[in-house]
Amino acid sequence: MTNARSARQSLAWSRGLVDPALRAAVDTLPASMRRVAGYHFGWWDADGTPTGGDGGKAIRPTLVLLAAEAVGGGAAAAVPAAVAVELVHNFSLLHDDVMDGDVSRRHRPTAWSVFGVSSAILAGDALLTLAIDVLVGSGHPATQEGVRMLSAAVQELVEGQAEDVSFEDRSDVELREVLTMAGKKTGALLACSCAIGALYGGASTERVRLLHGFGENLGLAFQLVDDLLGIWGDTQVTGKPVHSDLSSRKKSLPVVAALTSGTVEAAELSVLYQRDQPLTTAELSRAAELIERAGGRTWSQDRADHLLAEAVRVLGAAEPCDRAAAELAALARMATRRDH
């Protein structure tokens, strides 16, 4: 293993390859959709003035490119696949913000809160369609299978989102249900990112399957950490209000782990979660304390650590190139840190 990049170096390298192609793709959208999408990506303000806004970490496209290299392929050939998964990811974010009523993302107002619900939904639809266009227009020999793979991931993602929404009106949500939902809503696209990268890198069916498994485990670990950040994350780091998931009574993994713990804290938390009126600042802090005391925080952290270890084990079974293996493992560790 020589000259392996750090996770941050890998992300910067990926950005350098993917951003020009991503911008070129978005430039093909109708003007109204391009305006909303570019704002969401952090490229310009609501009035179109260019800005150096935060476009996100680009973990998914980086996984695509590293997976292609891991199986002996070239990153350049996998750029269309990387652009496609980033477009799908941002389609899901635009819709997710509308459904959750979130008013901030990446340290700025969400697209729907600036342009309206209808415009944000339509911009998300445009990005999803554009993702397929990018794959089809790439001319890569694996295009047909790549489109099928990405479409399957979108179907899982949508199903997971539907299940997540359905949990809001239920008081009997079980932990296994939330794990299954998270595997679809978050794990499906991360798994697809790794698998489609391997596919575009020319991997065998078995190696594609193993890279998919790596991404699947990583995706669920990533969601566990994201859920932890949704309760205890630093607003300056996450770009979201403190206790944001608790404000919306989200049935996240730490919450459900606490609610199903059978403890006295679980009973008190259940009462708070079933309140009709908004929770006060003090009540939100109390809810976070109850989740921790009921074991939800520790369970989530331990489960994320276990899934990360399993992801690295599955990655090794795919017999990746040494440098790419080290870089994928470093990226996985960074993505599941609790201070980002």
Tab-separated table of C-alpha atoms in Angstrom:
chain	number	residue	atom	x	y	z
A	1	MET	CA	0.000	0.000	0.000
A	2	THR	CA	1.550	3.295	-1.118
A	3	ASN	CA	0.446	6.910	-0.951
A	4	ALA	CA	-3.088	6.208	0.229
A	5	ARG	CA	-5.080	9.426	0.460
A	6	SER	CA	-6.824	10.490	3.645
A	7	ALA	CA	-10.614	10.584	3.607
A	8	ARG	CA	-10.618	14.348	3.150
A	9	GLN	CA	-8.105	14.099	0.319
A	10	SER	CA	-10.273	11.451	-1.368
A	11	LEU	CA	-13.328	13.690	-1.075
A	12	ALA	CA	-11.446	16.656	-2.556
A	13	TRP	CA	-10.110	14.477	-5.397
A	14	SER	CA	-13.610	13.206	-6.111
A	15	ARG	CA	-15.025	16.718	-6.109
A	16	GLY	CA	-12.439	17.739	-8.666
A	17	LEU	CA	-13.554	14.970	-11.015
A	18	VAL	CA	-17.296	15.041	-10.387
A	19	ASP	CA	-18.193	18.715	-9.906
A	20	PRO	CA	-17.552	19.863	-13.516
A	21	ALA	CA	-19.650	16.986	-14.868
A	22	LEU	CA	-22.352	17.580	-12.243
A	23	ARG	CA	-22.572	21.271	-13.103
A	24	ALA	CA	-22.659	20.469	-16.823
A	25	ALA	CA	-25.542	18.067	-16.240
A	26	VAL	CA	-27.529	20.552	-14.136
A	27	ASP	CA	-26.957	23.220	-16.796
A	28	THR	CA	-29.094	21.150	-19.175
A	29	LEU	CA	-32.178	21.554	-16.963
A	30	PRO	CA	-34.899	24.102	-17.759
A	31	ALA	CA	-34.053	27.498	-16.269
A	32	SER	CA	-36.639	27.300	-13.479
A	33	MET	CA	-35.379	23.909	-12.289
A	34	ARG	CA	-31.726	24.866	-12.734
A	35	ARG	CA	-32.237	27.881	-10.468
A	36	VAL	CA	-33.614	25.792	-7.605
A	37	ALA	CA	-31.131	22.947	-8.069
A	38	GLY	CA	-28.130	25.264	-8.163
A	39	TYR	CA	-29.300	26.971	-4.990
A	40	HIS	CA	-29.730	23.593	-3.300
A	41	PHE	CA	-26.214	22.535	-4.349
A	42	GLY	CA	-24.848	25.767	-2.871
A	43	TRP	CA	-23.624	27.180	-6.178
A	44	TRP	CA	-25.591	30.428	-6.010
A	45	ASP	CA	-27.978	32.412	-3.849
A	46	ALA	CA	-31.733	32.605	-4.417
A	47	ASP	CA	-31.229	35.515	-6.824
A	48	GLY	CA	-28.575	33.629	-8.831
A	49	THR	CA	-25.500	35.339	-7.365
A	50	PRO	CA	-22.593	32.818	-7.309
A	51	THR	CA	-21.584	31.724	-3.835
A	52	GLY	CA	-19.126	29.347	-2.229
A	53	GLY	CA	-21.856	27.540	-0.318
A	54	ASP	CA	-21.589	24.075	1.186
A	55	GLY	CA	-22.663	21.438	-1.357
A	56	GLY	CA	-22.318	18.541	1.057
A	57	LYS	CA	-19.507	16.057	1.607
A	58	ALA	CA	-20.015	14.104	-1.645
A	59	ILE	CA	-19.505	10.778	0.122
A	60	ARG	CA	-21.587	8.816	-2.387
A	61	PRO	CA	-19.780	9.898	-5.579
A	62	THR	CA	-16.462	9.344	-3.823
A	63	LEU	CA	-17.530	5.791	-2.990
A	64	VAL	CA	-18.360	5.267	-6.672
A	65	LEU	CA	-14.926	6.370	-7.869
A	66	LEU	CA	-12.991	4.512	-5.171
A	67	ALA	CA	-14.980	1.318	-5.779
A	68	ALA	CA	-14.096	1.521	-9.472
A	69	GLU	CA	-10.413	1.830	-8.575
A	70	ALA	CA	-10.716	-0.910	-5.957
A	71	VAL	CA	-11.525	-3.478	-8.637
A	72	GLY	CA	-8.768	-2.309	-10.964
A	73	GLY	CA	-10.774	0.123	-13.081
A	74	GLY	CA	-10.275	3.807	-13.783
A	75	ALA	CA	-12.083	6.560	-11.911
A	76	ALA	CA	-12.680	8.636	-15.051
A	77	ALA	CA	-14.906	5.982	-16.615
A	78	ALA	CA	-17.058	5.914	-13.476
A	79	VAL	CA	-17.669	9.682	-13.318
A	80	PRO	CA	-21.138	9.447	-14.984
A	81	ALA	CA	-22.178	6.897	-12.356
A	82	ALA	CA	-20.829	9.162	-9.608
A	83	VAL	CA	-22.791	12.118	-10.990
A	84	ALA	CA	-25.927	9.982	-11.220
A	85	VAL	CA	-25.838	8.865	-7.577
A	86	GLU	CA	-25.182	12.439	-6.423
A	87	LEU	CA	-28.199	13.626	-8.400
A	88	VAL	CA	-30.369	10.900	-6.888
A	89	HIS	CA	-29.123	11.728	-3.395
A	90	ASN	CA	-30.038	15.380	-3.830
A	91	PHE	CA	-33.416	14.495	-5.318
A	92	SER	CA	-34.098	12.658	-2.068
A	93	LEU	CA	-32.878	15.582	0.062
A	94	LEU	CA	-35.109	18.090	-1.715
A	95	HIS	CA	-38.149	15.886	-1.143
A	96	ASP	CA	-37.098	14.897	2.369
A	97	ASP	CA	-36.853	18.538	3.468
A	98	VAL	CA	-40.381	19.166	2.211
A	99	MET	CA	-41.814	16.102	3.966
A	100	ASP	CA	-40.016	16.818	7.231
A	101	GLY	CA	-40.684	20.562	7.116
A	102	ASP	CA	-36.983	21.253	7.705
A	103	VAL	CA	-36.132	24.918	7.205
A	104	SER	CA	-32.336	24.655	7.133
A	105	ARG	CA	-29.786	22.429	5.447
A	106	ARG	CA	-26.045	22.944	5.035
A	107	HIS	CA	-26.196	26.160	7.110
A	108	ARG	CA	-28.754	27.910	4.859
A	109	PRO	CA	-32.531	27.913	4.287
A	110	THR	CA	-33.843	24.819	2.505
A	111	ALA	CA	-34.936	25.110	-1.118
A	112	TRP	CA	-38.642	24.711	-0.381
A	113	SER	CA	-38.539	27.463	2.251
A	114	VAL	CA	-37.042	29.818	-0.348
A	115	PHE	CA	-38.777	28.835	-3.595
A	116	GLY	CA	-41.906	27.099	-2.304
A	117	VAL	CA	-42.956	23.481	-1.879
A	118	SER	CA	-44.012	22.924	-5.484
A	119	SER	CA	-40.760	24.239	-6.954
A	120	ALA	CA	-38.654	22.098	-4.606
A	121	ILE	CA	-40.603	18.945	-5.428
A	122	LEU	CA	-40.356	19.590	-9.164
A	123	ALA	CA	-36.617	20.320	-8.900
A	124	GLY	CA	-36.172	17.001	-7.119
A	125	ASP	CA	-38.114	15.246	-9.875
A	126	ALA	CA	-35.879	16.926	-12.461
A	127	LEU	CA	-32.714	15.706	-10.716
A	128	LEU	CA	-34.008	12.132	-10.618
A	129	THR	CA	-34.760	12.148	-14.339
A	130	LEU	CA	-31.423	13.793	-15.046
A	131	ALA	CA	-29.594	10.997	-13.195
A	132	ILE	CA	-30.932	8.424	-15.652
A	133	ASP	CA	-30.107	10.721	-18.585
A	134	VAL	CA	-26.504	10.998	-17.398
A	135	LEU	CA	-26.098	7.221	-17.212
A	136	VAL	CA	-27.721	6.601	-20.584
A	137	GLY	CA	-25.660	9.341	-22.211
A	138	SER	CA	-22.376	7.956	-20.894
A	139	GLY	CA	-22.129	5.220	-23.513
A	140	HIS	CA	-20.470	2.910	-20.963
A	141	PRO	CA	-20.838	-0.825	-21.713
A	142	ALA	CA	-22.412	-1.320	-18.280
A	143	THR	CA	-25.066	1.364	-18.826
A	144	GLN	CA	-28.069	-0.944	-18.976
A	145	GLU	CA	-27.138	-2.752	-15.772
A	146	GLY	CA	-26.174	0.548	-14.158
A	147	VAL	CA	-29.603	2.053	-14.882
A	148	ARG	CA	-31.295	-1.058	-13.503
A	149	MET	CA	-29.126	-0.928	-10.378
A	150	LEU	CA	-29.773	2.758	-9.752
A	151	SER	CA	-33.518	2.411	-10.387
A	152	ALA	CA	-33.729	-0.464	-7.897
A	153	ALA	CA	-31.945	1.658	-5.291
A	154	VAL	CA	-34.385	4.530	-5.872
A	155	GLN	CA	-37.342	2.183	-5.394
A	156	GLU	CA	-35.862	1.016	-2.082
A	157	LEU	CA	-35.107	4.569	-1.028
A	158	VAL	CA	-38.688	5.664	-1.759
A	159	GLU	CA	-40.113	2.672	0.097
A	160	GLY	CA	-37.899	3.458	3.073
A	161	GLN	CA	-39.035	7.079	3.044
A	162	ALA	CA	-42.678	5.971	2.930
A	163	GLU	CA	-42.121	3.692	5.920
A	164	ASP	CA	-40.373	6.505	7.800
A	165	VAL	CA	-43.355	8.795	7.252
A	166	SER	CA	-45.792	6.080	8.327
A	167	PHE	CA	-43.971	5.693	11.654
A	168	GLU	CA	-44.915	9.258	12.625
A	169	ASP	CA	-48.518	8.238	13.282
A	170	ARG	CA	-47.724	5.034	15.158
A	171	SER	CA	-46.873	4.510	18.813
A	172	ASP	CA	-45.965	0.823	18.402
A	173	VAL	CA	-42.941	1.050	16.095
A	174	GLU	CA	-40.456	-1.771	16.685
A	175	LEU	CA	-36.694	-1.473	16.447
A	176	ARG	CA	-36.421	-4.100	13.702
A	177	GLU	CA	-38.837	-2.043	11.582
A	178	VAL	CA	-36.722	1.078	11.910
A	179	LEU	CA	-33.549	-0.848	11.077
A	180	THR	CA	-35.218	-2.227	7.946
A	181	MET	CA	-36.452	1.224	6.991
A	182	ALA	CA	-33.006	2.787	7.466
A	183	GLY	CA	-31.448	0.051	5.358
A	184	LYS	CA	-33.713	1.115	2.514
A	185	LYS	CA	-33.804	4.869	2.980
A	186	THR	CA	-30.060	5.345	3.498
A	187	GLY	CA	-28.341	2.007	2.968
A	188	ALA	CA	-29.752	1.362	-0.503
A	189	LEU	CA	-28.082	4.332	-2.188
A	190	LEU	CA	-24.741	3.887	-0.418
A	191	ALA	CA	-24.784	0.215	-1.372
A	192	CYS	CA	-25.645	1.182	-4.949
A	193	SER	CA	-22.812	3.732	-5.001
A	194	CYS	CA	-20.252	1.044	-4.187
A	195	ALA	CA	-21.794	-1.572	-6.479
A	196	ILE	CA	-22.204	0.716	-9.488
A	197	GLY	CA	-18.635	1.935	-9.050
A	198	ALA	CA	-17.415	-1.652	-9.110
A	199	LEU	CA	-19.639	-2.337	-12.120
A	200	TYR	CA	-18.217	0.622	-14.042
A	201	GLY	CA	-14.746	-0.515	-12.985
A	202	GLY	CA	-15.288	-3.821	-14.781
A	203	ALA	CA	-15.703	-6.064	-11.726
A	204	SER	CA	-17.107	-9.571	-11.756
A	205	THR	CA	-20.643	-10.173	-10.488
A	206	GLU	CA	-19.285	-11.532	-7.203
A	207	ARG	CA	-17.077	-8.518	-6.540
A	208	VAL	CA	-19.969	-6.193	-7.375
A	209	ARG	CA	-22.074	-8.117	-4.846
A	210	LEU	CA	-19.414	-7.799	-2.159
A	211	LEU	CA	-18.932	-4.075	-2.752
A	212	HIS	CA	-22.701	-3.737	-2.487
A	213	GLY	CA	-22.530	-5.477	0.891
A	214	PHE	CA	-19.779	-3.121	2.030
A	215	GLY	CA	-21.953	-0.136	1.158
A	216	GLU	CA	-25.033	-1.676	2.745
A	217	ASN	CA	-23.331	-2.086	6.118
A	218	LEU	CA	-21.747	1.334	5.840
A	219	GLY	CA	-25.111	2.874	4.962
A	220	LEU	CA	-26.834	1.587	8.068
A	221	ALA	CA	-23.892	2.649	10.255
A	222	PHE	CA	-24.033	6.064	8.592
A	223	GLN	CA	-27.756	6.383	9.397
A	224	LEU	CA	-27.204	5.446	13.020
A	225	VAL	CA	-24.604	8.183	13.340
A	226	ASP	CA	-26.824	10.641	11.470
A	227	ASP	CA	-29.624	9.871	13.925
A	228	LEU	CA	-27.259	10.509	16.825
A	229	LEU	CA	-26.291	13.841	15.291
A	230	GLY	CA	-29.981	14.662	14.827
A	231	ILE	CA	-30.289	14.672	18.609
A	232	TRP	CA	-26.864	15.553	20.003
A	233	GLY	CA	-25.053	17.060	17.004
A	234	ASP	CA	-23.423	20.488	17.044
A	235	THR	CA	-25.543	22.920	15.031
A	236	GLN	CA	-22.386	24.579	13.709
A	237	VAL	CA	-21.333	21.217	12.273
A	238	THR	CA	-24.647	19.684	11.176
A	239	GLY	CA	-26.265	22.825	9.801
A	240	LYS	CA	-29.528	21.864	11.522
A	241	PRO	CA	-31.179	23.211	14.685
A	242	VAL	CA	-30.291	21.499	17.964
A	243	HIS	CA	-32.581	18.538	18.777
A	244	SER	CA	-34.050	18.851	15.263
A	245	ASP	CA	-35.203	15.220	15.101
A	246	LEU	CA	-36.868	15.481	18.492
A	247	SER	CA	-38.729	18.654	17.521
A	248	SER	CA	-40.405	16.748	14.696
A	249	ARG	CA	-40.967	13.662	16.922
A	250	LYS	CA	-38.936	11.606	14.473
A	251	LYS	CA	-38.870	7.861	15.220
A	252	SER	CA	-35.128	7.629	14.679
A	253	LEU	CA	-33.063	4.633	15.758
A	254	PRO	CA	-31.879	5.996	19.144
A	255	VAL	CA	-35.431	7.105	19.910
A	256	VAL	CA	-37.029	3.746	19.111
A	257	ALA	CA	-34.244	1.896	20.939
A	258	ALA	CA	-35.132	3.984	23.995
A	259	LEU	CA	-38.911	3.706	23.545
A	260	THR	CA	-38.728	-0.089	23.352
A	261	SER	CA	-36.324	-0.476	26.285
A	262	GLY	CA	-39.029	-1.211	28.853
A	263	THR	CA	-37.560	1.341	31.258
A	264	VAL	CA	-39.248	4.082	33.269
A	265	GLU	CA	-37.450	6.558	31.010
A	266	ALA	CA	-39.127	4.922	28.004
A	267	ALA	CA	-42.552	5.529	29.538
A	268	GLU	CA	-41.819	9.212	30.169
A	269	LEU	CA	-40.368	9.637	26.692
A	270	SER	CA	-43.476	8.051	25.189
A	271	VAL	CA	-45.662	10.622	26.912
A	272	LEU	CA	-43.551	13.470	25.508
A	273	TYR	CA	-43.610	11.983	22.005
A	274	GLN	CA	-47.407	11.684	22.057
A	275	ARG	CA	-47.968	15.311	23.050
A	276	ASP	CA	-50.000	17.273	20.484
A	277	GLN	CA	-48.368	20.637	21.116
A	278	PRO	CA	-44.753	21.507	20.229
A	279	LEU	CA	-42.162	20.578	22.825
A	280	THR	CA	-40.487	23.400	24.707
A	281	THR	CA	-36.712	23.801	24.792
A	282	ALA	CA	-36.658	22.279	28.267
A	283	GLU	CA	-38.791	19.340	27.124
A	284	LEU	CA	-36.527	18.708	24.146
A	285	SER	CA	-33.521	18.603	26.451
A	286	ARG	CA	-35.395	16.250	28.766
A	287	ALA	CA	-36.274	13.971	25.841
A	288	ALA	CA	-32.607	13.774	24.845
A	289	GLU	CA	-31.684	12.950	28.433
A	290	LEU	CA	-34.326	10.220	28.608
A	291	ILE	CA	-33.096	8.629	25.378
A	292	GLU	CA	-29.574	8.514	26.744
A	293	ARG	CA	-30.617	7.146	30.138
A	294	ALA	CA	-32.785	4.478	28.452
A	295	GLY	CA	-29.750	3.264	26.506
A	296	GLY	CA	-30.685	4.578	23.061
A	297	ARG	CA	-27.477	6.520	22.577
A	298	THR	CA	-25.147	3.712	23.658
A	299	TRP	CA	-27.020	1.102	21.627
A	300	SER	CA	-26.796	3.241	18.490
A	301	GLN	CA	-23.085	3.916	18.947
A	302	ASP	CA	-22.312	0.239	19.562
A	303	ARG	CA	-24.409	-0.882	16.603
A	304	ALA	CA	-22.715	1.629	14.305
A	305	ASP	CA	-19.280	0.383	15.404
A	306	HIS	CA	-20.301	-3.223	14.740
A	307	LEU	CA	-21.637	-2.394	11.277
A	308	LEU	CA	-18.492	-0.452	10.383
A	309	ALA	CA	-16.344	-3.450	11.342
A	310	GLU	CA	-18.566	-5.717	9.260
A	311	ALA	CA	-18.341	-3.332	6.299
A	312	VAL	CA	-14.534	-3.435	6.408
A	313	ARG	CA	-14.610	-7.239	6.636
A	314	VAL	CA	-16.846	-7.536	3.559
A	315	LEU	CA	-14.648	-5.043	1.713
A	316	GLY	CA	-11.636	-7.272	2.355
A	317	ALA	CA	-13.499	-10.286	0.953
A	318	ALA	CA	-13.795	-8.430	-2.377
A	319	GLU	CA	-9.974	-8.466	-2.631
A	320	PRO	CA	-9.669	-4.784	-3.549
A	321	CYS	CA	-6.484	-3.057	-4.618
A	322	ASP	CA	-4.502	-2.081	-1.526
A	323	ARG	CA	-4.584	1.683	-1.994
A	324	ALA	CA	-8.296	1.861	-2.831
A	325	ALA	CA	-9.097	-0.511	0.038
A	326	ALA	CA	-7.301	1.760	2.489
A	327	GLU	CA	-9.051	4.813	1.081
A	328	LEU	CA	-12.505	3.202	1.195
A	329	ALA	CA	-11.914	2.121	4.800
A	330	ALA	CA	-10.734	5.628	5.721
A	331	LEU	CA	-13.793	7.164	4.087
A	332	ALA	CA	-16.056	4.714	5.932
A	333	ARG	CA	-14.467	5.643	9.256
A	334	MET	CA	-14.823	9.357	8.551
A	335	ALA	CA	-18.479	8.949	7.498
A	336	THR	CA	-19.308	7.230	10.765
A	337	ARG	CA	-17.523	9.659	13.073
A	338	ARG	CA	-19.758	11.433	15.576
A	339	ASP	CA	-18.128	14.869	15.410
A	340	HIS	CA	-18.746	15.783	11.773
